[in-house]
Each structure stands twice: as C-alpha cells, then as structure tokens.
Amino acid sequence: MTTETNRSQPSARTAQNGEAVGRPDQEGTGAVLARGAAVNIATLLVANLRGVFTFLIARLIGSAALGTFGMAWAVMDIVSRIGVFGLDIGAMTRVARHEAKDERRASRALFGYAITWGLLISAAVSLVAIVITLTFGGAVATAPDLVVATAVMLLALPGMALYRIGTGVSRGLKVMRHDFYSHGLAETFVTLGVFLGALAFGFRDRVPEIAAVLGVTAAGTVAAVLARGVLGRPPPGEARSSSAGLRRELFRHSAPISGYMLLNVLINRLDVFLLGVFVGRAPGLTLEVFGVYCAAVEVAGGMRKVKFAFDPIFAPVVAGHRARQDHGALSESASQVGRWLVAAQLPIFGLLLVAASLVMSIFGPDFRAGALWLVLLAVAHGVTGFAGLAESVIVADRPHLNLVNSAVVTVLYVAASLILIAKFGATGAAAASIFAASCLAGLRYTELRFLMRWTWPWVSLVRPLVAFVSALTPALIVRVLIASWPGELIAGVVLLLGYVLAWRIIGLDPRDRATLNSLRRRTATHAGPEVTP
C-alpha cells in the first residue's frame, strides 16, 4: 500500500504504521515500542558480525594493522559528529513531530534539506580534515601508516552522513527495519566482501580502511534510498512547504545536538585517553595494566549498548507525544521503556558482579586483575544507558539543555579524572567514570522535573529491581561459599535462573501483558511477521 493511499485511508494507515500514529492509546504505543525494540535487537546482533572483520584484520594482516585501523576509525567517528552536524537526530525528532500532526509534506521537505546539507557539510569537513591530517599528522603520530590510514578513513564521512540521516528519518517515521538492511546487512557484508576480495588479489596496504569506507558508503546509500521510499513522491499539485522556515527549524534544532553528540563521544572515550596519558606516571599504571583496563572498557560497554535496542524507537515516540502535549502517554511510554531497559541491564550487571574475574579471564589469565575495574565500569555504563532515556525526552523540545549538560560534565569529568588517576591509577579512572555518569544523569532528570515540569515514572522500576535483588542474594551467597572460577560460574547460573524464577513469581506489569497480547493478536492476523511499527 503506498503512502498516499494510506493518507486517503486513515484506518489502513493506522494498521500499517502502528497504533502510536492513529491510536494514541497506550496499548498500541507499547506494541510499537516492543516491535521497534525487537528489530533493533536483531540489527545489533547482525551488526556484531563486524567483530569478524576486526578478527580477520588481526589474523590475516597483523596486530599492527588492527591498531592502525582502530585509531583511524576512532578519529573518523569523532570527526563525523561535526560533519553530520546533528542533522540525523534533528531530522528524526522534527519528522516525528510533523508525522504526529499528519504533515507528510513537511517531512519530505525536511528529508531533502537534511540529506543535501548533510552531504555538503560532511564533504567539506572531510576535505579539510584530510588536508590537516596529511599536513600536520606527522607531528602528532610517529607512524606514517597511521597518518595515511586516517586520511583514507576520512573519505567515509559523506557515507556516514547519508547513513545517519537516512536512518534518523526512518526512525522518525517509526520504521526500524531499515537499519537492519543498511547497517546490519549492507555495511557488514560489503566491508567483509571488499576486504576478503582485495586480499585474494594480493592487495594489503590500506585494505581495511578502503573496505570500511566502501561499507559505510553502501550503508548510507541503502539508508537514504529506503527512507525516501517510505516518504513517497509528492502527489501532483502538492503545495511546497515554507522552505526557509523548515530549514531554520532543522538547523536551529540540529546545531546544539551536534555539539552535545561530539561531547558525548569524547566523554565515552575520555577515561581511556587520560589513562593512556598517565601510563608510567600513576601508581601501578604500566602499559600492561592499561591494556587490561581497555579490555574491561570493551566488556562493560555492553551495559550501555543495551540502550541502543530501545532508544531508536523511543525517541520518535517521545517526539510525537511532546508534539501533541500528551503527558499521560509520555509517562506510560517512559515507564514501559525504562522498565524494559532496566530489566535487560540488571542481569548483565549481576553476571559481571559475581563473575567479573571469570569474564576477564577470557582475554587471558593476567586480565583477571581487571575484575574490580569491570564492575565499576559496568555501573558507569549502566547509569549512562539509563540517563540516555532522559536525553531522548529533552532533545524533543530543548536540545540545548543536552549541550549544556555534556559541556558541564566534560569539565567535571576531566577534573575528577586528573585527580583520581594521579592518586589511584586505573581504579581512579573507573571511579571518575561513575562520577561523570552520575552527574549527567542527575542533571538530566533534575531538568525534566524543574524545567520541563515532568517527572520520570520511577515507580515503574520496582518490579525489575525486586526480581534482581531476589536473584542476586542467593548468587552472592554461592560466590562467598565457593571459591575461584567454579564459584563464579555457579553463581552466574544461580543468578540467571533466580532472575527468571523471580519474574515468574512476580509476573509482568499489566501494561506489558497488554502489549504482549497485542503483539500476539497482530501476529495471528498477519500472514508474515510485521517488523515495521
């Protein structure tokens, strides 16, 4: 069914695009959130095949090539936040607001402006960054390969802009499956295909970077084409929206987003960067200890990544609620997503708590020394993930507040890290991460309460917390009674089984049960699975 046909048949459009557009009742919105989260989880799982790419680089080319690629990718990721200029999230929230008001014409115009300006800005930033890298990179990096690899990787900026903006517009339309096709499939398999094909023909120099650039470009092309397809072509005679007004709206909303997204990337990497500066200068901080800490960071990052299953669908739903000024529906959506996020994060944190040494030993026996850092970092990343939900509510109306929050926390984080790392080494870096995450969460939820006159539904978290404490208690007892890795393994199993049993006893929240029943009815009435909310 085409978009324009849907617009002439409201009931059919509601069935296709989800109850949140046509039926604002909470059961329908809960089903939209649940289906969107399910698709995002599938996307994350497929995208993790990228780990095969890094493994192949190490095995087929060598660890030096992997280190060079990793640094080049990190630089590109940071610079891309400038090139995209916040147009991805800005377009997502603006499109979601216009869709909530049934203004598809404005959504089409916003998509065109975001894609056009995103490509222009990212191409300009890419050119400037490449010139700077080739001209001054040698003064910073001692390895010439690193300079060249970074310059090549910066060619991915226009493709990254296409991917993020296209995906953002699709999410604004509450279509989650597009990211599965672009990032999950296109980028993963194009990257792997180019990499293996180039090696088969005997090429080795800059192969990882070229493969990554082509993979990102493929993902961006697919994302933009799919988003354009959902928006549809304008019907004959459709009046054009006020271009100047929409452009101002888009850039006014996107500019602060660009700033705080850049700061957020820096915040996420700041502990590793500052700790690297202190190697050999802080108590017990050797290069080997620094490597153990980096491994703990990678594992603990899974706590924050859980949010990515919910945030892409939660943000556009929130924008729709805010556009309609429907605070009751906003509270219901926030309570459900918050409960789901915490329910998913807590067992992961519990496993890291009772089996931290066992988890770290996967990297090697010496990595068991990072067990404490893993637990502390898991707390920090867990708080950061939950605070991201408040960020999604704030960005719908006041994105500048997120910029202020990130700027303030960056300053506090640097100050705390310099003090704590100098005194406690790697443990101080992990403690500073908890401090920064707590400050960011406190600022965001305080602003919701006093500036936006809306309170987060904290009572909705009672069930997952009760289930977690019920499961954690016997697991900790097992951990104390049984020493070494067998105790950690058994404690982990006890935790998971206890968590499932606790939920069986406590039962689902009535709203979650209604959402589950809605999904079952929808599945029963469709010939195939419907993944588009």
mmCIF file of C-alpha atoms in Angstrom, residues 7-380:
data_model
loop_
_atom_site.group_PDB
_atom_site.id
_atom_site.type_symbol
_atom_site.label_atom_id
_atom_site.label_comp_id
_atom_site.label_asym_id
_atom_site.label_seq_id
_atom_site.Cartn_x
_atom_site.Cartn_y
_atom_site.Cartn_z
ATOM 1 C CA ARG A 7 -3.194 9.101 3.691
ATOM 2 C CA SER A 8 -6.545 8.829 1.993
ATOM 3 C CA GLN A 9 -7.493 5.812 4.140
ATOM 4 C CA PRO A 10 -6.744 6.633 7.804
ATOM 5 C CA SER A 11 -7.728 3.252 9.191
ATOM 6 C CA ALA A 12 -5.415 1.394 6.817
ATOM 7 C CA ARG A 13 -2.611 3.812 7.584
ATOM 8 C CA THR A 14 -3.032 3.144 11.266
ATOM 9 C CA ALA A 15 -2.692 -0.576 10.724
ATOM 10 C CA GLN A 16 0.411 -0.143 8.606
ATOM 11 C CA ASN A 17 2.359 2.437 10.586
ATOM 12 C CA GLY A 18 1.355 1.483 14.090
ATOM 13 C CA GLU A 19 -1.125 2.443 16.749
ATOM 14 C CA ALA A 20 1.014 5.319 18.005
ATOM 15 C CA VAL A 21 0.127 7.364 14.909
ATOM 16 C CA GLY A 22 -3.535 6.655 14.551
ATOM 17 C CA ARG A 23 -4.430 5.364 18.015
ATOM 18 C CA PRO A 24 -2.731 7.154 20.891
ATOM 19 C CA ASP A 25 -3.882 4.631 23.467
ATOM 20 C CA GLN A 26 -1.035 3.140 25.426
ATOM 21 C CA GLU A 27 -1.554 -0.491 24.467
ATOM 22 C CA GLY A 28 -0.938 0.425 20.832
ATOM 23 C CA THR A 29 2.099 2.574 21.648
ATOM 24 C CA GLY A 30 3.520 -0.220 23.780
ATOM 25 C CA ALA A 31 3.249 -2.599 20.822
ATOM 26 C CA VAL A 32 5.044 -0.049 18.609
ATOM 27 C CA LEU A 33 7.844 0.243 21.178
ATOM 28 C CA ALA A 34 8.132 -3.515 21.580
ATOM 29 C CA ARG A 35 8.233 -4.248 17.848
ATOM 30 C CA GLY A 36 10.760 -1.493 17.271
ATOM 31 C CA ALA A 37 12.973 -2.801 20.093
ATOM 32 C CA ALA A 38 12.807 -6.335 18.661
ATOM 33 C CA VAL A 39 14.004 -5.129 15.248
ATOM 34 C CA ASN A 40 16.774 -3.052 16.851
ATOM 35 C CA ILE A 41 17.986 -6.098 18.785
ATOM 36 C CA ALA A 42 18.138 -8.084 15.544
ATOM 37 C CA THR A 43 20.118 -5.245 13.956
ATOM 38 C CA LEU A 44 22.607 -5.181 16.828
ATOM 39 C CA LEU A 45 23.102 -8.926 16.592
ATOM 40 C CA VAL A 46 23.775 -8.843 12.842
ATOM 41 C CA ALA A 47 25.973 -5.743 13.134
ATOM 42 C CA ASN A 48 28.134 -7.595 15.660
ATOM 43 C CA LEU A 49 29.384 -9.635 12.709
ATOM 44 C CA ARG A 50 31.676 -6.649 12.277
ATOM 45 C CA GLY A 51 33.722 -8.296 15.006
ATOM 46 C CA VAL A 52 34.638 -10.887 12.371
ATOM 47 C CA PHE A 53 36.174 -8.046 10.330
ATOM 48 C CA THR A 54 38.471 -6.937 13.148
ATOM 49 C CA PHE A 55 39.370 -10.571 13.877
ATOM 50 C CA LEU A 56 40.305 -11.117 10.221
ATOM 51 C CA ILE A 57 42.465 -7.984 10.179
ATOM 52 C CA ALA A 58 44.427 -9.269 13.153
ATOM 53 C CA ARG A 59 44.769 -12.811 11.802
ATOM 54 C CA LEU A 60 45.424 -12.058 8.137
ATOM 55 C CA ILE A 61 47.380 -8.785 8.251
ATOM 56 C CA GLY A 62 48.612 -8.440 11.831
ATOM 57 C CA SER A 63 48.091 -6.656 15.113
ATOM 58 C CA ALA A 64 49.840 -3.500 13.894
ATOM 59 C CA ALA A 65 47.337 -3.175 11.045
ATOM 60 C CA LEU A 66 44.490 -3.674 13.508
ATOM 61 C CA GLY A 67 45.836 -0.956 15.797
ATOM 62 C CA THR A 68 46.234 1.426 12.874
ATOM 63 C CA PHE A 69 42.703 0.716 11.660
ATOM 64 C CA GLY A 70 41.248 1.114 15.156
ATOM 65 C CA MET A 71 42.842 4.522 15.649
ATOM 66 C CA ALA A 72 41.821 5.699 12.168
ATOM 67 C CA TRP A 73 38.238 4.588 12.770
ATOM 68 C CA ALA A 74 38.125 6.368 16.148
ATOM 69 C CA VAL A 75 39.306 9.625 14.569
ATOM 70 C CA MET A 76 36.738 9.313 11.768
ATOM 71 C CA ASP A 77 33.968 8.616 14.293
ATOM 72 C CA ILE A 78 34.752 11.769 16.250
ATOM 73 C CA VAL A 79 35.118 13.995 13.174
ATOM 74 C CA SER A 80 31.889 12.585 11.699
ATOM 75 C CA ARG A 81 29.936 14.171 14.548
ATOM 76 C CA ILE A 82 30.992 17.528 13.126
ATOM 77 C CA GLY A 83 30.245 16.506 9.551
ATOM 78 C CA VAL A 84 26.735 15.250 10.288
ATOM 79 C CA PHE A 85 26.065 18.441 12.291
ATOM 80 C CA GLY A 86 23.330 16.801 14.359
ATOM 81 C CA LEU A 87 21.090 16.547 11.292
ATOM 82 C CA ASP A 88 20.447 12.857 11.973
ATOM 83 C CA ILE A 89 18.763 13.310 15.345
ATOM 84 C CA GLY A 90 17.419 16.722 14.366
ATOM 85 C CA ALA A 91 15.685 15.257 11.301
ATOM 86 C CA MET A 92 14.397 12.306 13.333
ATOM 87 C CA THR A 93 12.698 14.413 16.001
ATOM 88 C CA ARG A 94 11.400 17.026 13.548
ATOM 89 C CA VAL A 95 9.970 14.368 11.199
ATOM 90 C CA ALA A 96 8.372 12.570 14.144
ATOM 91 C CA ARG A 97 6.680 15.805 15.254
ATOM 92 C CA HIS A 98 5.354 16.565 11.766
ATOM 93 C CA GLU A 99 4.126 12.991 11.333
ATOM 94 C CA ALA A 100 2.274 13.252 14.644
ATOM 95 C CA LYS A 101 0.456 16.242 13.128
ATOM 96 C CA ASP A 102 -0.141 14.389 9.821
ATOM 97 C CA GLU A 103 2.195 16.727 7.902
ATOM 98 C CA ARG A 104 3.898 14.381 5.439
ATOM 99 C CA ARG A 105 4.688 17.278 3.081
ATOM 100 C CA ALA A 106 6.918 18.886 5.702
ATOM 101 C CA SER A 107 8.572 15.521 6.412
ATOM 102 C CA ARG A 108 9.524 15.158 2.749
ATOM 103 C CA ALA A 109 10.996 18.644 2.688
ATOM 104 C CA LEU A 110 12.985 18.070 5.895
ATOM 105 C CA PHE A 111 14.425 14.861 4.465
ATOM 106 C CA GLY A 112 15.619 16.674 1.349
ATOM 107 C CA TYR A 113 17.202 19.517 3.288
ATOM 108 C CA ALA A 114 18.890 17.174 5.783
ATOM 109 C CA ILE A 115 20.374 14.936 3.069
ATOM 110 C CA THR A 116 21.546 17.867 0.919
ATOM 111 C CA TRP A 117 23.150 19.847 3.724
ATOM 112 C CA GLY A 118 24.494 16.728 5.409
ATOM 113 C CA LEU A 119 26.360 15.732 2.246
ATOM 114 C CA LEU A 120 27.679 19.267 1.678
ATOM 115 C CA ILE A 121 28.882 19.778 5.249
ATOM 116 C CA SER A 122 30.378 16.299 5.612
ATOM 117 C CA ALA A 123 32.199 16.563 2.264
ATOM 118 C CA ALA A 124 33.662 19.927 3.275
ATOM 119 C CA VAL A 125 34.695 18.634 6.703
ATOM 120 C CA SER A 126 36.191 15.539 5.070
ATOM 121 C CA LEU A 127 38.306 17.633 2.687
ATOM 122 C CA VAL A 128 39.549 19.963 5.432
ATOM 123 C CA ALA A 129 40.268 17.082 7.801
ATOM 124 C CA ILE A 130 42.226 15.168 5.152
ATOM 125 C CA VAL A 131 44.359 18.225 4.355
ATOM 126 C CA ILE A 132 45.042 18.826 8.063
ATOM 127 C CA THR A 133 45.863 15.153 8.630
ATOM 128 C CA LEU A 134 48.319 14.917 5.748
ATOM 129 C CA THR A 135 49.911 18.278 6.580
ATOM 130 C CA PHE A 136 50.226 18.103 10.360
ATOM 131 C CA GLY A 137 49.587 14.441 11.161
ATOM 132 C CA GLY A 138 53.282 13.595 11.126
ATOM 133 C CA ALA A 139 53.896 15.952 14.050
ATOM 134 C CA VAL A 140 51.396 14.030 16.201
ATOM 135 C CA ALA A 141 51.719 10.430 15.004
ATOM 136 C CA THR A 142 55.177 8.926 14.654
ATOM 137 C CA ALA A 143 53.982 6.158 12.301
ATOM 138 C CA PRO A 144 53.420 7.348 8.685
ATOM 139 C CA ASP A 145 50.966 4.469 8.134
ATOM 140 C CA LEU A 146 48.667 5.914 10.784
ATOM 141 C CA VAL A 147 48.552 9.285 9.038
ATOM 142 C CA VAL A 148 47.734 7.775 5.640
ATOM 143 C CA ALA A 149 45.175 5.354 7.114
ATOM 144 C CA THR A 150 43.381 8.188 8.905
ATOM 145 C CA ALA A 151 43.276 10.284 5.725
ATOM 146 C CA VAL A 152 41.768 7.362 3.796
ATOM 147 C CA MET A 153 39.220 6.669 6.533
ATOM 148 C CA LEU A 154 38.034 10.280 6.476
ATOM 149 C CA LEU A 155 36.651 9.589 2.983
ATOM 150 C CA ALA A 156 33.829 7.763 4.759
ATOM 151 C CA LEU A 157 32.318 10.990 6.163
ATOM 152 C CA PRO A 158 29.766 11.620 3.342
ATOM 153 C CA GLY A 159 28.638 7.984 3.502
ATOM 154 C CA MET A 160 28.346 8.219 7.283
ATOM 155 C CA ALA A 161 26.208 11.351 6.930
ATOM 156 C CA LEU A 162 23.908 9.583 4.467
ATOM 157 C CA TYR A 163 23.580 6.589 6.779
ATOM 158 C CA ARG A 164 22.858 8.534 9.945
ATOM 159 C CA ILE A 165 20.431 10.996 8.362
ATOM 160 C CA GLY A 166 18.590 8.326 6.347
ATOM 161 C CA THR A 167 18.306 6.109 9.402
ATOM 162 C CA GLY A 168 17.222 9.070 11.532
ATOM 163 C CA VAL A 169 14.381 9.940 9.143
ATOM 164 C CA SER A 170 13.261 6.295 9.038
ATOM 165 C CA ARG A 171 13.201 6.229 12.823
ATOM 166 C CA GLY A 172 11.227 9.464 12.832
ATOM 167 C CA LEU A 173 8.672 7.583 10.721
ATOM 168 C CA LYS A 174 8.869 4.737 13.297
ATOM 169 C CA VAL A 175 10.336 2.352 10.711
ATOM 170 C CA MET A 176 13.068 0.392 12.482
ATOM 171 C CA ARG A 177 13.847 -2.335 9.952
ATOM 172 C CA HIS A 178 15.803 -0.024 7.617
ATOM 173 C CA ASP A 179 18.804 -0.019 9.961
ATOM 174 C CA PHE A 180 18.843 -3.816 9.752
ATOM 175 C CA TYR A 181 19.215 -3.631 5.969
ATOM 176 C CA SER A 182 21.691 -0.726 5.817
ATOM 177 C CA HIS A 183 23.943 -1.160 8.852
ATOM 178 C CA GLY A 184 23.244 -4.783 9.670
ATOM 179 C CA LEU A 185 23.456 -6.262 6.159
ATOM 180 C CA ALA A 186 24.819 -3.800 3.585
ATOM 181 C CA GLU A 187 27.696 -2.362 5.613
ATOM 182 C CA THR A 188 28.704 -5.670 7.189
ATOM 183 C CA PHE A 189 28.792 -7.763 4.037
ATOM 184 C CA VAL A 190 30.186 -5.081 1.709
ATOM 185 C CA THR A 191 33.014 -4.456 4.182
ATOM 186 C CA LEU A 192 33.801 -8.154 4.535
ATOM 187 C CA GLY A 193 33.446 -8.793 0.794
ATOM 188 C CA VAL A 194 35.759 -5.966 -0.253
ATOM 189 C CA PHE A 195 38.305 -6.899 2.415
ATOM 190 C CA LEU A 196 38.483 -10.587 1.506
ATOM 191 C CA GLY A 197 38.344 -9.864 -2.230
ATOM 192 C CA ALA A 198 41.232 -7.406 -2.049
ATOM 193 C CA LEU A 199 43.348 -9.851 -0.064
ATOM 194 C CA ALA A 200 42.559 -12.612 -2.583
ATOM 195 C CA PHE A 201 44.022 -10.409 -5.342
ATOM 196 C CA GLY A 202 47.153 -9.740 -3.308
ATOM 197 C CA PHE A 203 46.407 -6.246 -2.000
ATOM 198 C CA ARG A 204 47.306 -5.474 1.632
ATOM 199 C CA ASP A 205 48.097 -1.770 2.074
ATOM 200 C CA ARG A 206 45.125 0.275 3.290
ATOM 201 C CA VAL A 207 42.748 -2.619 2.542
ATOM 202 C CA PRO A 208 40.928 -2.444 5.935
ATOM 203 C CA GLU A 209 40.355 1.297 5.607
ATOM 204 C CA ILE A 210 39.161 1.089 1.991
ATOM 205 C CA ALA A 211 36.816 -1.782 2.865
ATOM 206 C CA ALA A 212 35.388 0.212 5.769
ATOM 207 C CA VAL A 213 34.873 3.323 3.605
ATOM 208 C CA LEU A 214 33.011 1.343 0.939
ATOM 209 C CA GLY A 215 30.953 -0.452 3.596
ATOM 210 C CA VAL A 216 29.871 2.805 5.216
ATOM 211 C CA THR A 217 29.067 4.297 1.806
ATOM 212 C CA ALA A 218 26.912 1.262 0.944
ATOM 213 C CA ALA A 219 25.082 1.583 4.257
ATOM 214 C CA GLY A 220 24.470 5.284 3.650
ATOM 215 C CA THR A 221 23.124 4.718 0.140
ATOM 216 C CA VAL A 222 20.747 1.987 1.293
ATOM 217 C CA ALA A 223 19.556 4.037 4.292
ATOM 218 C CA ALA A 224 18.807 7.115 2.169
ATOM 219 C CA VAL A 225 17.006 5.144 -0.566
ATOM 220 C CA LEU A 226 14.846 3.257 1.944
ATOM 221 C CA ALA A 227 13.863 6.424 3.832
ATOM 222 C CA ARG A 228 12.945 8.142 0.563
ATOM 223 C CA GLY A 229 10.826 5.165 -0.398
ATOM 224 C CA VAL A 230 8.739 5.337 2.771
ATOM 225 C CA LEU A 231 8.175 9.090 2.416
ATOM 226 C CA GLY A 232 6.964 8.552 -1.160
ATOM 227 C CA ARG A 233 6.882 11.012 -4.008
ATOM 228 C CA PRO A 234 4.752 14.136 -3.645
ATOM 229 C CA PRO A 235 1.397 13.823 -5.431
ATOM 230 C CA PRO A 236 0.730 16.135 -8.391
ATOM 231 C CA GLY A 237 -0.287 19.581 -7.275
ATOM 232 C CA GLU A 238 1.010 19.257 -3.733
ATOM 233 C CA ALA A 239 1.919 22.706 -2.398
ATOM 234 C CA ARG A 240 5.505 23.159 -1.251
ATOM 235 C CA SER A 241 6.236 23.788 2.408
ATOM 236 C CA SER A 242 7.882 27.004 3.537
ATOM 237 C CA SER A 243 11.488 26.141 2.725
ATOM 238 C CA ALA A 244 13.079 28.944 4.745
ATOM 239 C CA GLY A 245 11.001 28.127 7.828
ATOM 240 C CA LEU A 246 11.736 24.413 7.680
ATOM 241 C CA ARG A 247 15.450 24.977 7.145
ATOM 242 C CA ARG A 248 15.585 27.300 10.143
ATOM 243 C CA GLU A 249 13.651 24.770 12.179
ATOM 244 C CA LEU A 250 16.012 21.954 11.207
ATOM 245 C CA PHE A 251 19.278 23.823 11.804
ATOM 246 C CA ARG A 252 18.087 25.521 14.985
ATOM 247 C CA HIS A 253 17.263 22.098 16.385
ATOM 248 C CA SER A 254 20.316 20.269 14.996
ATOM 249 C CA ALA A 255 23.133 22.682 15.921
ATOM 250 C CA PRO A 256 23.083 22.021 19.702
ATOM 251 C CA ILE A 257 22.629 18.300 19.014
ATOM 252 C CA SER A 258 25.864 18.299 17.029
ATOM 253 C CA GLY A 259 27.688 19.876 19.949
ATOM 254 C CA TYR A 260 26.497 17.537 22.638
ATOM 255 C CA MET A 261 26.895 14.423 20.474
ATOM 256 C CA LEU A 262 30.536 15.351 19.921
ATOM 257 C CA LEU A 263 30.999 15.892 23.658
ATOM 258 C CA ASN A 264 29.260 12.596 24.429
ATOM 259 C CA VAL A 265 31.698 10.734 22.169
ATOM 260 C CA LEU A 266 34.580 12.411 23.971
ATOM 261 C CA ILE A 267 33.064 11.559 27.358
ATOM 262 C CA ASN A 268 32.747 7.899 26.376
ATOM 263 C CA ARG A 269 36.437 7.747 25.385
ATOM 264 C CA LEU A 270 37.883 10.149 27.942
ATOM 265 C CA ASP A 271 38.881 7.617 30.594
ATOM 266 C CA VAL A 272 40.965 5.592 28.133
ATOM 267 C CA PHE A 273 42.566 8.702 26.652
ATOM 268 C CA LEU A 274 43.533 10.245 30.006
ATOM 269 C CA LEU A 275 44.639 6.927 31.451
ATOM 270 C CA GLY A 276 46.913 6.450 28.443
ATOM 271 C CA VAL A 277 48.498 9.824 29.155
ATOM 272 C CA PHE A 278 49.242 8.723 32.747
ATOM 273 C CA VAL A 279 50.906 5.409 31.826
ATOM 274 C CA GLY A 280 54.141 5.231 33.832
ATOM 275 C CA ARG A 281 53.175 8.287 35.867
ATOM 276 C CA ALA A 282 50.389 6.983 38.140
ATOM 277 C CA PRO A 283 50.580 4.308 40.882
ATOM 278 C CA GLY A 284 50.850 0.840 39.348
ATOM 279 C CA LEU A 285 49.872 2.072 35.900
ATOM 280 C CA THR A 286 52.042 0.228 33.402
ATOM 281 C CA LEU A 287 51.347 -0.355 29.727
ATOM 282 C CA GLU A 288 50.174 -3.891 30.575
ATOM 283 C CA VAL A 289 47.752 -2.591 33.197
ATOM 284 C CA PHE A 290 46.458 -0.071 30.691
ATOM 285 C CA GLY A 291 45.734 -2.923 28.257
ATOM 286 C CA VAL A 292 43.765 -4.779 30.936
ATOM 287 C CA TYR A 293 41.722 -1.651 31.614
ATOM 288 C CA CYS A 294 40.942 -1.248 27.889
ATOM 289 C CA ALA A 295 39.631 -4.821 27.815
ATOM 290 C CA ALA A 296 37.388 -4.045 30.806
ATOM 291 C CA VAL A 297 36.065 -0.986 28.975
ATOM 292 C CA GLU A 298 35.104 -3.104 25.957
ATOM 293 C CA VAL A 299 33.220 -5.646 28.080
ATOM 294 C CA ALA A 300 31.482 -3.079 30.296
ATOM 295 C CA GLY A 301 30.375 -1.173 27.186
ATOM 296 C CA GLY A 302 27.735 -3.860 26.708
ATOM 297 C CA MET A 303 25.750 -2.238 29.523
ATOM 298 C CA ARG A 304 25.445 0.987 27.542
ATOM 299 C CA LYS A 305 24.719 -0.791 24.269
ATOM 300 C CA VAL A 306 21.520 -2.269 25.702
ATOM 301 C CA LYS A 307 20.025 1.205 25.360
ATOM 302 C CA PHE A 308 20.504 1.078 21.596
ATOM 303 C CA ALA A 309 17.766 -1.555 21.392
ATOM 304 C CA PHE A 310 15.188 0.880 22.792
ATOM 305 C CA ASP A 311 16.384 4.422 22.078
ATOM 306 C CA PRO A 312 15.841 4.431 18.254
ATOM 307 C CA ILE A 313 12.099 3.771 18.672
ATOM 308 C CA PHE A 314 11.672 5.592 21.990
ATOM 309 C CA ALA A 315 12.968 8.950 20.703
ATOM 310 C CA PRO A 316 10.457 9.382 17.823
ATOM 311 C CA VAL A 317 7.580 8.144 20.013
ATOM 312 C CA VAL A 318 8.544 10.736 22.638
ATOM 313 C CA ALA A 319 8.700 13.465 19.975
ATOM 314 C CA GLY A 320 5.155 12.566 18.894
ATOM 315 C CA HIS A 321 3.869 12.694 22.466
ATOM 316 C CA ARG A 322 5.531 16.061 23.042
ATOM 317 C CA ALA A 323 4.104 17.446 19.796
ATOM 318 C CA ARG A 324 0.591 16.526 20.974
ATOM 319 C CA GLN A 325 1.379 17.643 24.538
ATOM 320 C CA ASP A 326 0.142 14.234 25.676
ATOM 321 C CA HIS A 327 1.935 13.959 29.033
ATOM 322 C CA GLY A 328 -0.051 10.921 30.105
ATOM 323 C CA ALA A 329 1.031 8.926 27.045
ATOM 324 C CA LEU A 330 4.606 10.159 27.534
ATOM 325 C CA SER A 331 4.643 8.853 31.109
ATOM 326 C CA GLU A 332 3.246 5.497 30.017
ATOM 327 C CA SER A 333 5.814 5.116 27.220
ATOM 328 C CA ALA A 334 8.660 6.180 29.513
ATOM 329 C CA SER A 335 7.582 3.770 32.235
ATOM 330 C CA GLN A 336 7.491 0.847 29.812
ATOM 331 C CA VAL A 337 10.793 1.538 28.075
ATOM 332 C CA GLY A 338 12.507 2.355 31.372
ATOM 333 C CA ARG A 339 11.254 -0.893 32.879
ATOM 334 C CA TRP A 340 12.382 -2.922 29.844
ATOM 335 C CA LEU A 341 15.810 -1.292 29.786
ATOM 336 C CA VAL A 342 16.450 -1.863 33.485
ATOM 337 C CA ALA A 343 15.089 -5.411 33.272
ATOM 338 C CA ALA A 344 17.626 -6.129 30.489
ATOM 339 C CA GLN A 345 20.569 -4.345 32.123
ATOM 340 C CA LEU A 346 20.299 -5.793 35.625
ATOM 341 C CA PRO A 347 21.062 -9.458 34.829
ATOM 342 C CA ILE A 348 24.057 -8.360 32.725
ATOM 343 C CA PHE A 349 25.338 -6.278 35.617
ATOM 344 C CA GLY A 350 24.688 -9.159 38.009
ATOM 345 C CA LEU A 351 26.784 -11.525 35.900
ATOM 346 C CA LEU A 352 29.630 -9.028 35.744
ATOM 347 C CA LEU A 353 29.375 -8.544 39.518
ATOM 348 C CA VAL A 354 29.507 -12.216 40.580
ATOM 349 C CA ALA A 355 31.765 -13.470 37.770
ATOM 350 C CA ALA A 356 33.978 -10.496 36.906
ATOM 351 C CA SER A 357 37.265 -12.429 37.187
ATOM 352 C CA LEU A 358 35.915 -15.288 35.094
ATOM 353 C CA VAL A 359 34.724 -12.891 32.373
ATOM 354 C CA MET A 360 38.047 -11.057 32.259
ATOM 355 C CA SER A 361 39.996 -14.320 32.112
ATOM 356 C CA ILE A 362 38.591 -14.848 28.605
ATOM 357 C CA PHE A 363 41.289 -12.424 27.449
ATOM 358 C CA GLY A 364 43.980 -14.326 29.372
ATOM 359 C CA PRO A 365 44.998 -15.136 32.962
ATOM 360 C CA ASP A 366 46.607 -11.737 33.540
ATOM 361 C CA PHE A 367 43.348 -9.957 32.748
ATOM 362 C CA ARG A 368 41.695 -11.244 35.927
ATOM 363 C CA ALA A 369 43.341 -8.289 37.653
ATOM 364 C CA GLY A 370 40.782 -6.055 35.957
ATOM 365 C CA ALA A 371 37.760 -7.564 37.744
ATOM 366 C CA LEU A 372 37.210 -4.557 40.016
ATOM 367 C CA TRP A 373 37.503 -2.121 37.114
ATOM 368 C CA LEU A 374 34.984 -4.160 35.147
ATOM 369 C CA VAL A 375 32.412 -3.912 37.939
ATOM 370 C CA LEU A 376 32.959 -0.168 38.406
ATOM 371 C CA LEU A 377 32.765 0.490 34.670
ATOM 372 C CA ALA A 378 29.605 -1.618 34.420
ATOM 373 C CA VAL A 379 27.984 0.685 36.971
ATOM 374 C CA ALA A 380 29.089 3.757 34.997
#
